[in-house]
Short mmCIF file of C-alpha atoms in Angstrom, two decimals:
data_model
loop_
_atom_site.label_atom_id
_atom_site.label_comp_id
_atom_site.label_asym_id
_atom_site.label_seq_id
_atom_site.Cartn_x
_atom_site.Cartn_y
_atom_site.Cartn_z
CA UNK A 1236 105.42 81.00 93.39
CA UNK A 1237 106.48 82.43 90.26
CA UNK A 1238 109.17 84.90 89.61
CA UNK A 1239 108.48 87.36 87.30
CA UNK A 1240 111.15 87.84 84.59
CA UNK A 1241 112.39 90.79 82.53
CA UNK A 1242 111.30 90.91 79.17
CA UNK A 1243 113.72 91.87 76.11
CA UNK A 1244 112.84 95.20 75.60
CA UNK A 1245 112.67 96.14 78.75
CA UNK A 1246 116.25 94.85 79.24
CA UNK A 1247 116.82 96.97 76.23
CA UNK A 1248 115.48 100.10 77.41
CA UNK A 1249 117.41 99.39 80.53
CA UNK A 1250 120.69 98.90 79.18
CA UNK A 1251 120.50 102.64 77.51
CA UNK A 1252 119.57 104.32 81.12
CA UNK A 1253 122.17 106.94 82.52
CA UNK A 1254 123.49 105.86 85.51
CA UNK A 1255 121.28 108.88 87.34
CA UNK A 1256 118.24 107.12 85.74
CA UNK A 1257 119.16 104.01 86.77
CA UNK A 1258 119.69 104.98 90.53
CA UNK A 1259 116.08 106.93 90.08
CA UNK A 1260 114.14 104.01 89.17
CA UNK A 1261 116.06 101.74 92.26
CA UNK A 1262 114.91 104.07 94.49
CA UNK A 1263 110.99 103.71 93.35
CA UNK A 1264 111.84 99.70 93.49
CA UNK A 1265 108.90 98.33 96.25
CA UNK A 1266 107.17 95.18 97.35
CA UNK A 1267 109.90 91.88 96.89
CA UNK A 1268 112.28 93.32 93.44
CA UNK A 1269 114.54 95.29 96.38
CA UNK A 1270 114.95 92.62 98.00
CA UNK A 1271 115.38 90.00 95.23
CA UNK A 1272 117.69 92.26 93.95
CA UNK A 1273 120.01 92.69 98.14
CA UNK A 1274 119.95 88.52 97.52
CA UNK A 1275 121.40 88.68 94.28
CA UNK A 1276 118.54 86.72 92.88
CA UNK A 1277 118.18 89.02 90.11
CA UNK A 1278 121.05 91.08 88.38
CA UNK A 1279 120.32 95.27 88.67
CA UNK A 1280 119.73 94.79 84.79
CA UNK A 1281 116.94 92.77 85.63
CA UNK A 1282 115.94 94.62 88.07
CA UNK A 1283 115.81 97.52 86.57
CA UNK A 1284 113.91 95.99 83.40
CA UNK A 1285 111.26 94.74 86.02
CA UNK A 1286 110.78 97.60 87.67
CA UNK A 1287 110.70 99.57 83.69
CA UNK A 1288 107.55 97.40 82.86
CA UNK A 1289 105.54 97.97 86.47
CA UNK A 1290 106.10 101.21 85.82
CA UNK A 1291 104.87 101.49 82.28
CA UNK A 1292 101.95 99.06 83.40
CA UNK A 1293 100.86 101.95 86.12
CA UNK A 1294 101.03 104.53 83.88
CA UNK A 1295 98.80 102.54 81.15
CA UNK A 1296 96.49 102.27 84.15
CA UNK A 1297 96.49 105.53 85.47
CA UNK A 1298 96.09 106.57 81.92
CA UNK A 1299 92.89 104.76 81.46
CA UNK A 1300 91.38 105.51 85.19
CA UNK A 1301 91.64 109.19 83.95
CA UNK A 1302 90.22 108.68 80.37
CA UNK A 1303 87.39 106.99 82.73
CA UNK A 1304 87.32 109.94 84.61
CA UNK A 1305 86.76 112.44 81.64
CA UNK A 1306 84.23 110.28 79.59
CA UNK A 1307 81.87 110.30 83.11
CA UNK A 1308 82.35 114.93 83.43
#
């Protein structure tokens, strides 16, 4: 099994979060990155890199299920 690394600018964007926005984006962690991150496997700057890039992957496919959405109305 692999495990998924951060990339470099997601470690960058991470690095400039507030610590609110940090603790915000731990709290949407799910699946095996919480738990990865409770057995110090990964560092919370990894983490929180990780978790950066799902996020941004979601939104790039919510984005296109709705553009999907419109082109069919």
């Amino acid at each position: 099994m692999k495990i998924k690394t951060a990339k470099d600018e997601y470690l960058e964007k991470a690095t400039k979060l507030s610590e609110e926005e940090s603790e915000r984006l731990l709290s949407r962690m799910s699946g095996k990155l919480p738990r990865r991150l409770d057995k110090e496997k990964l560092s919370k700057l990894d983490a929180l890199a990780i978790q950066l890039e799902i996020e941004d992957d979601q939104l790039d496919e919510w984005r296109e299920r709705m553009h999907s959405m419109k082109a069919k109305n």
